Coordinates of C-alpha atoms and ligand atoms in Angstrom, one line a residue:
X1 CA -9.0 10.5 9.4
X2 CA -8.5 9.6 13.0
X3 CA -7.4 6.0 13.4
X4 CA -8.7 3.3 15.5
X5 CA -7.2 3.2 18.7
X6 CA -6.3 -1.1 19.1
X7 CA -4.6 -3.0 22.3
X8 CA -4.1 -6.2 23.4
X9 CA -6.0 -7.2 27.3
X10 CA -5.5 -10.4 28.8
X11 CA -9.0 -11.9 29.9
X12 CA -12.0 -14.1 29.4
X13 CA -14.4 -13.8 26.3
X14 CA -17.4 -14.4 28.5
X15 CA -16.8 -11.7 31.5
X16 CA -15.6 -9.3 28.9
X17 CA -18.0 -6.1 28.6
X18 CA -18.1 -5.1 25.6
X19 CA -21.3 -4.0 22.5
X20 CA -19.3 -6.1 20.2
X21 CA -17.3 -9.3 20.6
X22 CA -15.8 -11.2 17.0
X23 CA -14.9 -14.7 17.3
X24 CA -13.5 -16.6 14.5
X25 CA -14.1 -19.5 13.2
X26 CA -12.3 -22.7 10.5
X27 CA -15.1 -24.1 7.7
X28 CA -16.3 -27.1 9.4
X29 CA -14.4 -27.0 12.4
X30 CA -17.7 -26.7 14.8
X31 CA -16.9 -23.8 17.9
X32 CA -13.1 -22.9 18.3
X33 CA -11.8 -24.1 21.1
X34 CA -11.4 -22.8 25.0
X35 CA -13.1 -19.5 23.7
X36 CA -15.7 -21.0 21.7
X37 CA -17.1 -23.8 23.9
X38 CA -17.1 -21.4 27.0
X39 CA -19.1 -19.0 25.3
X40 CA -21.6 -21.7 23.8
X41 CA -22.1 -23.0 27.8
X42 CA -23.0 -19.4 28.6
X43 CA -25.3 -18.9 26.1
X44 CA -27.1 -22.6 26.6
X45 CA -26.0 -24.3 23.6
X46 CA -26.9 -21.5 21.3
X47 CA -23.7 -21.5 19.0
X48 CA -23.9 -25.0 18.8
X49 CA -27.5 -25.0 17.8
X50 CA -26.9 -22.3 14.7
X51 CA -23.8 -24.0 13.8
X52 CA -26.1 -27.7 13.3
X53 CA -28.4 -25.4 11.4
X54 CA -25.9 -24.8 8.8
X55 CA -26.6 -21.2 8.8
X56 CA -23.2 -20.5 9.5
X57 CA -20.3 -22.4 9.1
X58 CA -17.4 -20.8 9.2
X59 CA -16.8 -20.0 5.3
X60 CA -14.8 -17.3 4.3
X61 CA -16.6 -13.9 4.0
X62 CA -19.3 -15.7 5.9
X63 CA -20.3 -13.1 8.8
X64 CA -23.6 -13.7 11.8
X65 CA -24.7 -11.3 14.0
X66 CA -26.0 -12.7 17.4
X67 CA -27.5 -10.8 20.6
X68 CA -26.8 -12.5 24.0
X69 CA -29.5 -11.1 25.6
X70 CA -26.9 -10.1 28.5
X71 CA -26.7 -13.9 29.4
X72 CA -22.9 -13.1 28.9
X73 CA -21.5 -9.2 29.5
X74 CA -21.0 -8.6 25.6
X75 CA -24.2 -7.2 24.4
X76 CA -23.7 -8.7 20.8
X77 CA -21.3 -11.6 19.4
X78 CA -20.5 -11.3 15.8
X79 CA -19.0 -14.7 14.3
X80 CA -17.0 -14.1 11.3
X81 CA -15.5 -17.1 8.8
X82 CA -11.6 -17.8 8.2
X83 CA -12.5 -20.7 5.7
X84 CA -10.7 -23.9 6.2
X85 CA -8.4 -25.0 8.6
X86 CA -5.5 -26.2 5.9
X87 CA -5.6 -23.3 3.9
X88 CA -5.5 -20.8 6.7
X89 CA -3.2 -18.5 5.9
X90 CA -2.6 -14.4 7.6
X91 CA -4.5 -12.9 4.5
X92 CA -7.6 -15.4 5.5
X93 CA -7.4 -13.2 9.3
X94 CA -7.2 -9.6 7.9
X95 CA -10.0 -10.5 5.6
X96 CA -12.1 -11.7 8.8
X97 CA -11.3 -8.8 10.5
X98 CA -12.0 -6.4 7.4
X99 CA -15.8 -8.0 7.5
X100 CA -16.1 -8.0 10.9
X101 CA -15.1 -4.3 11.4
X102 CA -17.7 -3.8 8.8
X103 CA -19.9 -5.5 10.5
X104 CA -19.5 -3.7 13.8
X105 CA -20.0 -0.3 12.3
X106 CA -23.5 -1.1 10.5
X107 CA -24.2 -2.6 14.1
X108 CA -23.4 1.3 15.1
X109 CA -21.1 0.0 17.9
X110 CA -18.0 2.7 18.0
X111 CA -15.5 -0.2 19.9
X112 CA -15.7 -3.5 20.4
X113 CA -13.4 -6.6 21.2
X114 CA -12.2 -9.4 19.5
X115 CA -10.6 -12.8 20.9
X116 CA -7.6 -14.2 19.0
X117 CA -8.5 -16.7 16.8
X118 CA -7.7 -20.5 18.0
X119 CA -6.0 -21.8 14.8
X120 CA -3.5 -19.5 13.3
X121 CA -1.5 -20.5 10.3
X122 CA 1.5 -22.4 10.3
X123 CA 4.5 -20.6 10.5
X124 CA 3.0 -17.0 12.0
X125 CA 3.9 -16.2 15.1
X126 CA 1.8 -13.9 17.8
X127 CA 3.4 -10.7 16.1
X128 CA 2.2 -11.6 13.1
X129 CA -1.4 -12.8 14.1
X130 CA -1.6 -9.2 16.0
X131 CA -0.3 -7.1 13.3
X132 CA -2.8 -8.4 10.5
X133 CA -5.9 -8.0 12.8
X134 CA -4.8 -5.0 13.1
X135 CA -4.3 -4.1 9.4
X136 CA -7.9 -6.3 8.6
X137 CA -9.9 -3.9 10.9
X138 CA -8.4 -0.2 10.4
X139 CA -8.4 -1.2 6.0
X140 CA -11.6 -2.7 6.3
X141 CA -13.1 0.1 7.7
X142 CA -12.0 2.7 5.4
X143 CA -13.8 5.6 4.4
X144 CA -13.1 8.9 2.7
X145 CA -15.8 11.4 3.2
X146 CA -13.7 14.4 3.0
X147 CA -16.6 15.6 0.1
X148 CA -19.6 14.5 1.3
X149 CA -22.2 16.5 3.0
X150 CA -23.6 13.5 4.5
X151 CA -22.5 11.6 7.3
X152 CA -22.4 7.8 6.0
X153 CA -22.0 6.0 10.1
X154 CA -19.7 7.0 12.7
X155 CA -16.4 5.3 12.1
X156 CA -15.3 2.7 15.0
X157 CA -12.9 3.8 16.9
X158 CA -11.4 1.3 19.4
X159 CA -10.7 -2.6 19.0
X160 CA -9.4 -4.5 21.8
X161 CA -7.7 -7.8 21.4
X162 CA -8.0 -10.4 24.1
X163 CA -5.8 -12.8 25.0
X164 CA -6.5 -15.8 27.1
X165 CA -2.6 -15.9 28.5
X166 CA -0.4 -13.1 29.9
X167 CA 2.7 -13.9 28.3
X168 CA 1.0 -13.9 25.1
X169 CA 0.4 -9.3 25.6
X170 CA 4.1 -8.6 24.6
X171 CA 4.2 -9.8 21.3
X172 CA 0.7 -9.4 20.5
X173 CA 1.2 -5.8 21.4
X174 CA 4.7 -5.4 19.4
X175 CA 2.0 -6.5 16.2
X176 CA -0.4 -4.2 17.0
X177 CA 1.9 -1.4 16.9
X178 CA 3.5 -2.5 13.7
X179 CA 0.0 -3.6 12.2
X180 CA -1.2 0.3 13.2
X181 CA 2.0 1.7 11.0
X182 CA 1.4 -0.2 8.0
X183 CA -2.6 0.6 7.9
X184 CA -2.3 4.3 9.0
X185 CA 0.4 4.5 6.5
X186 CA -2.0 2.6 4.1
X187 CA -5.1 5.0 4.9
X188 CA -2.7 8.1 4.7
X189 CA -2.1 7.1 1.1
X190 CA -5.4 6.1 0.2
X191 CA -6.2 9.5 1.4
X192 CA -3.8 11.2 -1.1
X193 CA -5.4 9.1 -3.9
X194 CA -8.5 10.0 -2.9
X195 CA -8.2 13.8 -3.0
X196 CA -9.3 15.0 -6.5
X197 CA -6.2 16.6 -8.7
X198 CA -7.4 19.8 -8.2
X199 CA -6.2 20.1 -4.7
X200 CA -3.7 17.4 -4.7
X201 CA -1.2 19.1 -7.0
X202 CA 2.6 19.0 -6.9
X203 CA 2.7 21.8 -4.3
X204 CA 0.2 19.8 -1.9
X205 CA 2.4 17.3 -2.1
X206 CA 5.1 19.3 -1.2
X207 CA 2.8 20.1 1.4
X208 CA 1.9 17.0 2.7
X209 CA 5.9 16.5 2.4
X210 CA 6.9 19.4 4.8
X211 CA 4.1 18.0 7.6
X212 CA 5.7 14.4 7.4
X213 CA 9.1 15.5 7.5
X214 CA 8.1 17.8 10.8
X215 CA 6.3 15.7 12.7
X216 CA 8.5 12.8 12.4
X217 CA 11.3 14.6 12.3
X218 CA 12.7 13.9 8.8
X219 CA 15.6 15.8 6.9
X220 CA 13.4 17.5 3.8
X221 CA 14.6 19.0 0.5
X222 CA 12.5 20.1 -2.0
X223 CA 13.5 21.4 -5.9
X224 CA 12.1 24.0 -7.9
X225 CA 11.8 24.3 -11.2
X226 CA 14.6 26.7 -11.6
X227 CA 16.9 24.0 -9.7
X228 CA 15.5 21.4 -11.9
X229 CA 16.9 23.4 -14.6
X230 CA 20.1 23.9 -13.3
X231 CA 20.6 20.2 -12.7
X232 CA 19.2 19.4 -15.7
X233 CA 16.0 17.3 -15.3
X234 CA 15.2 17.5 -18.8
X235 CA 12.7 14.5 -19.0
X236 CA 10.8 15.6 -15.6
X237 CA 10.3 19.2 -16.9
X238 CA 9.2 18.4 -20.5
X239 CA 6.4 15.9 -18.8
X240 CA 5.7 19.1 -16.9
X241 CA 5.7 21.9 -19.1
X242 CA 2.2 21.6 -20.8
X243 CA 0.6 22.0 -17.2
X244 CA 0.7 25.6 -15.2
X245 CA 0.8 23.8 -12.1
X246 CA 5.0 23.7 -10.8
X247 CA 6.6 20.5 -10.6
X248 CA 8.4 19.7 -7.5
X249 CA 11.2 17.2 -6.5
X250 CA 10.9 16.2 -3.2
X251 CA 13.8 14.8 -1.1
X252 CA 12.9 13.5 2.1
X253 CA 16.2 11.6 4.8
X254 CA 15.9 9.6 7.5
X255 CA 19.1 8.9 9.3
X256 CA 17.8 5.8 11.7
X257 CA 20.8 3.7 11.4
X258 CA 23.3 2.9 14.1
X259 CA 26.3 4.1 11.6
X260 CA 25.6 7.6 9.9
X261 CA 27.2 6.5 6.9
X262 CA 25.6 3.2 6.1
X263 CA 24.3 3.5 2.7
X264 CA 20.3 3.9 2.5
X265 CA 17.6 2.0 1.3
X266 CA 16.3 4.6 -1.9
X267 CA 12.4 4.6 -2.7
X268 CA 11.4 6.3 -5.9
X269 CA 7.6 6.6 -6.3
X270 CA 5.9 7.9 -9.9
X271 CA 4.4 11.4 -8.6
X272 CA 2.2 12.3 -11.3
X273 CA -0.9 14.1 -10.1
X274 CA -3.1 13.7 -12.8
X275 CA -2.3 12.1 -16.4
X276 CA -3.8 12.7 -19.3
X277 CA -1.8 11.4 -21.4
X278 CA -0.6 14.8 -22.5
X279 CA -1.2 15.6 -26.3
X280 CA -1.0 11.9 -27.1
X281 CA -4.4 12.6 -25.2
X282 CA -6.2 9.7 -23.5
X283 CA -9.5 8.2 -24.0
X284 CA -12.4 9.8 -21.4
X285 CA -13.3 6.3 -19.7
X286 CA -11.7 6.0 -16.9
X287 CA -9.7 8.7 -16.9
X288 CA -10.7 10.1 -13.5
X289 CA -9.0 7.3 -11.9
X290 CA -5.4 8.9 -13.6
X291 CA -6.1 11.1 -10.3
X292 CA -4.4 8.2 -8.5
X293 CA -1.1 8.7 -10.6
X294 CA 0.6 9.4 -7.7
X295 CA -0.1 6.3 -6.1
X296 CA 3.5 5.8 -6.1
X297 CA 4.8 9.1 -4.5
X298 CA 2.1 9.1 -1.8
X299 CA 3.7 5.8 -0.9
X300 CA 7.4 5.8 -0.2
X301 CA 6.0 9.4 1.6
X302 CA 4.5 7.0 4.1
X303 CA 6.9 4.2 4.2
X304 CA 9.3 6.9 5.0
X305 CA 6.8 8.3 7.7
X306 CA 6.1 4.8 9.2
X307 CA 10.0 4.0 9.0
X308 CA 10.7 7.0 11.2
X309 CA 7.9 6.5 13.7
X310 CA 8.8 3.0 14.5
X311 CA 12.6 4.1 14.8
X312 CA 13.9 1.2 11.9
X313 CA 17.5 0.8 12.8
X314 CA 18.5 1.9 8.7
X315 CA 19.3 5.1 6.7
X316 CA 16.2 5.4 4.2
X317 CA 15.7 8.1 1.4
X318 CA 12.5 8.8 -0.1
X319 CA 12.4 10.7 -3.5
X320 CA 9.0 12.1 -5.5
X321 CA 9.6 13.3 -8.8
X322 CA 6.2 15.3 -8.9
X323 CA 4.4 16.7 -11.9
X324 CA 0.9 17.1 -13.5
X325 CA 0.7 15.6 -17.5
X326 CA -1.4 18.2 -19.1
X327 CA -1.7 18.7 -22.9
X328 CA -1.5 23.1 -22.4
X329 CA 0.4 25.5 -25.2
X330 CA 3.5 24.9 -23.6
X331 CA 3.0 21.0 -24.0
X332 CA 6.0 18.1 -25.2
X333 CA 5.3 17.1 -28.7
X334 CA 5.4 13.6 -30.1
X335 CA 8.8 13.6 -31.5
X336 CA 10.3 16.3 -28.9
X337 CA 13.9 15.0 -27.8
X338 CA 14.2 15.7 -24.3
X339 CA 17.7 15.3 -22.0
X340 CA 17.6 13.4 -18.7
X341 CA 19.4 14.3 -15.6
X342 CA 21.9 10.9 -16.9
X343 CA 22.4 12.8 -19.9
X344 CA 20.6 10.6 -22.1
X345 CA 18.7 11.5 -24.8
X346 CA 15.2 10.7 -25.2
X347 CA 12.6 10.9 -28.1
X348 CA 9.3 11.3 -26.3
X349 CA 7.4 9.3 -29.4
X350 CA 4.6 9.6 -26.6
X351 CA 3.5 12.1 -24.3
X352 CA 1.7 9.5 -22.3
X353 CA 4.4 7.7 -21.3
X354 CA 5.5 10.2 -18.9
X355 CA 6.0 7.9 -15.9
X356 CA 9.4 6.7 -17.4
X357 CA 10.2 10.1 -17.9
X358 CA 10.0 11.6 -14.6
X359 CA 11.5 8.3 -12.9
X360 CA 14.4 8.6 -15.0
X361 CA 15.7 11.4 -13.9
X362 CA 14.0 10.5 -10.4
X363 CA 16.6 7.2 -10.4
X364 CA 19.3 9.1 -12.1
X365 CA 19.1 11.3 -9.2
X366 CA 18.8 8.8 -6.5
X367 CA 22.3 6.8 -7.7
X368 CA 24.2 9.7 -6.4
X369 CA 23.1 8.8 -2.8
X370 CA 25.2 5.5 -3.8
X371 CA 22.2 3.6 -2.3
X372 CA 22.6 0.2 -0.8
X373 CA 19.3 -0.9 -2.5
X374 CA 17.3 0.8 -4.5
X375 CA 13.6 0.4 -5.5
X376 CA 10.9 2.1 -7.4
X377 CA 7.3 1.8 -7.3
X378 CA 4.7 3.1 -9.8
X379 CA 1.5 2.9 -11.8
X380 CA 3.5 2.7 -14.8
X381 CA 1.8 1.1 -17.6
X382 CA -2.0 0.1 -19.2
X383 CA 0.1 -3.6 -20.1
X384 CA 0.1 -4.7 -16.5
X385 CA -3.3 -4.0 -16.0
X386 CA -3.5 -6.6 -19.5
X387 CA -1.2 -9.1 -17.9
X388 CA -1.3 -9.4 -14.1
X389 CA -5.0 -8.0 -13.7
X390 CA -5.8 -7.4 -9.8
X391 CA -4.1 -9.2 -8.1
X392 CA -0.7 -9.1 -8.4
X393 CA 2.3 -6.3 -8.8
X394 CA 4.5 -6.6 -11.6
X395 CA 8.1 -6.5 -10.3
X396 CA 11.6 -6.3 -12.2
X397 CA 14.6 -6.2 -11.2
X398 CA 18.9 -7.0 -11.5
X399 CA 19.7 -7.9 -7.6
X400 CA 18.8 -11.7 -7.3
X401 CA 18.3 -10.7 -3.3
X402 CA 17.0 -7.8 -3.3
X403 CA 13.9 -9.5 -5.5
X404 CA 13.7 -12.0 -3.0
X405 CA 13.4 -9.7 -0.2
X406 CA 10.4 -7.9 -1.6
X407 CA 8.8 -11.3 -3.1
X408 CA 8.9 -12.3 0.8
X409 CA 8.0 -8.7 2.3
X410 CA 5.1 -9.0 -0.5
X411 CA 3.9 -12.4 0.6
X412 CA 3.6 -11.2 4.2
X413 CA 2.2 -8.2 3.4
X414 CA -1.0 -9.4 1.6
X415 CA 0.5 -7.7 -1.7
X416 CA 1.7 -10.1 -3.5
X417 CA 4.1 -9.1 -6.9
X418 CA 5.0 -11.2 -9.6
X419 CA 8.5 -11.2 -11.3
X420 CA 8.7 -10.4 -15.1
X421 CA 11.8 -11.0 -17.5
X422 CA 13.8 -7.5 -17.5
X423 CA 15.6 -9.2 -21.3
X424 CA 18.2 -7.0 -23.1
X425 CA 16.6 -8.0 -26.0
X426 CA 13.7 -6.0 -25.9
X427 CA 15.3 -3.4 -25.6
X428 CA 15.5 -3.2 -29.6
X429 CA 12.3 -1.8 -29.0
X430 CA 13.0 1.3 -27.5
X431 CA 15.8 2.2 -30.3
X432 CA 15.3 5.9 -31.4
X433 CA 16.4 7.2 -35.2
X434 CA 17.4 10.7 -33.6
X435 CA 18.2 9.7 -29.8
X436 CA 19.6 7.5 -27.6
X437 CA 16.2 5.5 -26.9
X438 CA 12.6 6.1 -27.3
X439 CA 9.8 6.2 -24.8
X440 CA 7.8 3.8 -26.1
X441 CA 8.3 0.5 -27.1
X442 CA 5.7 -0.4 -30.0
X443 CA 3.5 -3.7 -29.6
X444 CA 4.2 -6.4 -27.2
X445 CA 5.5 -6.4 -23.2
X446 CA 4.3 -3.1 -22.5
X447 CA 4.8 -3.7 -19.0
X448 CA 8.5 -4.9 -20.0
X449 CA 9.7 -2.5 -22.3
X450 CA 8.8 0.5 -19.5
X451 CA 11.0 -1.3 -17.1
X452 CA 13.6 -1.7 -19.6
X453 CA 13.6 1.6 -20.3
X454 CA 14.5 2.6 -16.4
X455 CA 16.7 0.2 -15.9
X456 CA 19.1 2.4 -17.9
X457 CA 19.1 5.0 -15.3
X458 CA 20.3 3.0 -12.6
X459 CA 23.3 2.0 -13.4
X460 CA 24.9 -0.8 -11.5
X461 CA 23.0 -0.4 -8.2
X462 CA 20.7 -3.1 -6.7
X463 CA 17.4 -1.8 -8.1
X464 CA 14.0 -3.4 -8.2
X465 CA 11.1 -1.9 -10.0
X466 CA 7.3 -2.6 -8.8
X467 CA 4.5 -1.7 -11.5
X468 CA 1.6 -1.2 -9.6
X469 CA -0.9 -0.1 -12.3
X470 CA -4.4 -2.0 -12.1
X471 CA -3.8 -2.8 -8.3
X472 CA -3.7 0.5 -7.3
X473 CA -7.4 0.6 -7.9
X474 CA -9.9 -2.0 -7.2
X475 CA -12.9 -1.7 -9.3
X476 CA -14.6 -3.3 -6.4
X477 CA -15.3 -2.9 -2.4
X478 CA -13.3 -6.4 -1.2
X479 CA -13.0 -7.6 2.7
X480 CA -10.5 -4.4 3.5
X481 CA -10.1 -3.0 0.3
X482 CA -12.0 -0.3 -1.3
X483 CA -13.5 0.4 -4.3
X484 CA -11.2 2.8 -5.7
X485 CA -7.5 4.1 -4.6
X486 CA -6.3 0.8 -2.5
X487 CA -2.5 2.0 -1.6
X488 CA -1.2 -1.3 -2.6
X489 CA 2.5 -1.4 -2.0
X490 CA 2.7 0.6 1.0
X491 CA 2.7 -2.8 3.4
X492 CA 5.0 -4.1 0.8
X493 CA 7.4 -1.5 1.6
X494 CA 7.0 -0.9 5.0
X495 CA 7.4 -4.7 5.8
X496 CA 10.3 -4.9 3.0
X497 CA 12.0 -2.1 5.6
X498 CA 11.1 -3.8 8.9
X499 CA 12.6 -7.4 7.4
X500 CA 15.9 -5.5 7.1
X501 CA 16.2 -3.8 10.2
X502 CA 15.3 -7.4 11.9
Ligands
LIG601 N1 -0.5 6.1 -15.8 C1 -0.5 5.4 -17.0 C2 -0.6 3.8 -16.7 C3 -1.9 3.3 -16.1 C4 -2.9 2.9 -16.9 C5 -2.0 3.3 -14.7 C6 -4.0 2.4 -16.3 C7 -3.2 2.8 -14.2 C8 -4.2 2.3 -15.0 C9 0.8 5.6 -17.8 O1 1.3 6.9 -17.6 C10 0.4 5.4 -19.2 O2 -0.3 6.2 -19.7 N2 1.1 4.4 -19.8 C11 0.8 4.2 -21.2 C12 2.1 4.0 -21.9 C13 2.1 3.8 -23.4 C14 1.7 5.1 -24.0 C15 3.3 3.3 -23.9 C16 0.0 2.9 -21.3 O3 0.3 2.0 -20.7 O4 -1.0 3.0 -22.1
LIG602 MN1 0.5 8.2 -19.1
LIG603 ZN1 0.8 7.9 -15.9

């Protein structure tokens, strides 16, 4: 998908030609100022007037649609809500902007302009006001159409920001360009969700892999299976023996930081292109949405492209242990012992838990880059769907500031996670009769037990694990969400690598 082209012009909302101008406005708060009241004198009182109507008034989600009748340049002014004033935060803007992009494409205008909001929240500086605009308008506007005969409206492809000072263009420009990277990296991955299994298998993956690592000039490495072998990836192959597609371990490296040998920042992201559960076969509800198994994968591939394309002053390695979890001839049984890369045994009591298998040797693997930080991300179990529901991303992990760094990088982002208790004791759960641990961990903290279980393959590195099952899919279209694949986590992780570079 071609992305909208966005940039930031200093001038004035009423000389500005445009078919679309947004203005924002606070519950209550009657016309923003400067911006607002100039436009209302153009127009003889006419915002005014529909604002004492009541018909609009600045509610969240609340959008108007107003033709000027040329008495001003722009031909049409859409209004668009941010709720109140003193609960205005930067999630409040991209939602706004995801409406009014909306908004400007069933108005079948292909650009159109926005002014800056009067009242930002406290705290957020002109970067960030820029860089979620940005991310509200190329999200909300989201479509995949790569199947569809029909042509469901041309896509908008230019937003320009205005600014009423000069000195404000800098940094509202040094937020565009960030908020472009996290929402092309966003759309990229809600792309990969998107495409059905049957095309985005392992090897398309590894395909998508090589054009990344080309264009952005990124070291690549990818494994076979006979390599795998060699290595001894014992819990990745068994998840992928029961499928005839080839499971691929892809290794991408960006060198960025000033010292060649400053230890990296290691993304591991679950890479399973379609999941059936295996033989411990899954219910058919739903199960079409297990095409967005890879949720994970597709994500630290596009933290890793955004990373390079902005130039982040850090080593980063992005690893995707890839596989499809079919239940074919060749298939794991319940009760198969498989051996991990750590050389751990494990008693697969479940074929369905297969994430945990292919991240542990995924994280096994990834300690040998003796990684600075390392953090995983993963639709890993049905239990955090039970517990967290929608809205937030379960997150464990054993480096007090490393958890802090995402909390904050998730806060920023729009994607918020919540931390869960990664206790030794539940880890009586996992006890095997025949091997060193089982895959499964019986009734109770689903969510818990899984990240127990990977924790033992990370030894003493600062590792943080984000279970992004449930959010990864939104049941519902939402301001500048989708229904379907979201690619929650990618801003997460992208801001998470900006932060550090700062
Ligand atoms: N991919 C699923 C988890 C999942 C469920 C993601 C729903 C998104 C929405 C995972 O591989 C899985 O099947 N987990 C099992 C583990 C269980 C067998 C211990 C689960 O949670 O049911
Ligand atoms: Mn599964
Ligand atoms: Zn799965």
């Amino acid at each position: 998908m071609n992305i909208m082209r966005v940039e930031a012009k200093q001038a004035r909302v009423d000389t500005e030609n445009t078919d679309a101008l947004v203005l924002m406005f606070c519950e209550g708060e009657g016309l923003p100022k400067e911006e607002g009241v100039i436009l209302d004198r153009a127009l003889g009182g006419a915002l005014r007037e529909l604002l004492q109507s009541k018909e609009f008034d600045g509610k969240a989600g609340e959008v108007v649609v107003f033709h000027t009748h040329r008495k001003i340049p722009a031909k049409r002014l859409i209004l668009v809500g941010l709720g109140k004033k003193q609960e205005l935060g930067l999630d409040h803007i991209r939602q706004a902007m995801g409406h009014a992009a909306k908004r400007v494409r069933q108005a079948k205008c292909q650009a159109f302009t926005v002014a800056l909001p009067s009242v930002v929240p406290q705290e957020a500086s002109p970067i960030d006001v820029g860089q979620t605009m940005t991310e509200g308008a190329i999200l909300g506007s989201y479509q995949f159409t790569t199947y569809r005969s029909d042509t469901p409206g041309k896509a908008v492809t230019a937003m320009t920001v205005l600014a009423p000072r000069k000195d404000q263009l800098p940094q509202l420009s040094e937020g565009i360009r960030r908020g472009v990277a996290t929402a092309e990296a966003t759309v990229f991955v809600r792309d990969l969700c998107n495409h059905p299994s049957n095309v985005m298998t392992p090897t398309r993956i590894a395909q998508e892999a090589k054009t990344v690592a080309k264009e952005v000039g990124v070291n690549l490495k990818i494994l076979e299976q006979k390599e795998m072998e060699r290595l001894g990836m014992g819990a990745l192959l068994g998840v992928a023996k029961g499928s005839h597609e080839p499971p691929k371990f892809i290794i991408l490296q960006y060198q960025g930081a000033k010292k060649k040998d400053d230890r990296p920042v290691v993304l591991v992201g679950k890479t399973i292109t379609f999941d059936t559960g295996g033989i411990s076969l899954k219910p058919a509800e739903n199960m079409e949405q297990m095409k967005a198994d890879m949720t994970g994968g597709a994500e630290v591939l596009a933290a890793m492209r955004a990373a390079a394309r902005l130039k982040l002053p850090l080593n980063l390695i992005s690893i995707l242990p890839a596989a499809e979890n079919m239940p074919g001839g060749r298939a794991m049984r319940p009760g198969d012992v498989v051996k991990t890369l750590s050389g751990k045994t494990v008693e697969v009591q479940n074929t369905d838990a297969e994430g945990r298998l292919i991240l542990s040797d995924g994280l096994a693997y990834a300690t040998r880059f003796k990684p600075a930080v390392l953090i995983d991300i993963a639709t890993l179990t049905g239990a955090c769907v039970v517990a967290l529901g929608q809205f937030a991303i379960g997150m464990f992990g054993t480096d007090a500031t490393l958890k802090e760094a995402i909390r904050k990088a998730g806060l920023r982002a729009g994607e918020r996670v919540w931390e869960m208790p990664l206790w030794e004791e539940y880890f009586e759960q996992l006890r095997s009769d025949v091997a060193d641990m089982r895959n499964i961990g019986g009734r109770g903290g689903g969510m818990i037990t899984a990240a127990l279980f990977l924790s033992k393959f990370v030894g003493d590195t600062p590792w943080v694990h984000l279970d992004i099952a449930s959010t990864d899919w939104s049941e519902r279209e939402r301001a500048y969400i989708p229904k379907g694949p979201t690619g929650i986590g990618t801003r997460l992780l992208i801001q998470f690598l900006i932060n550090r570079s700062l």
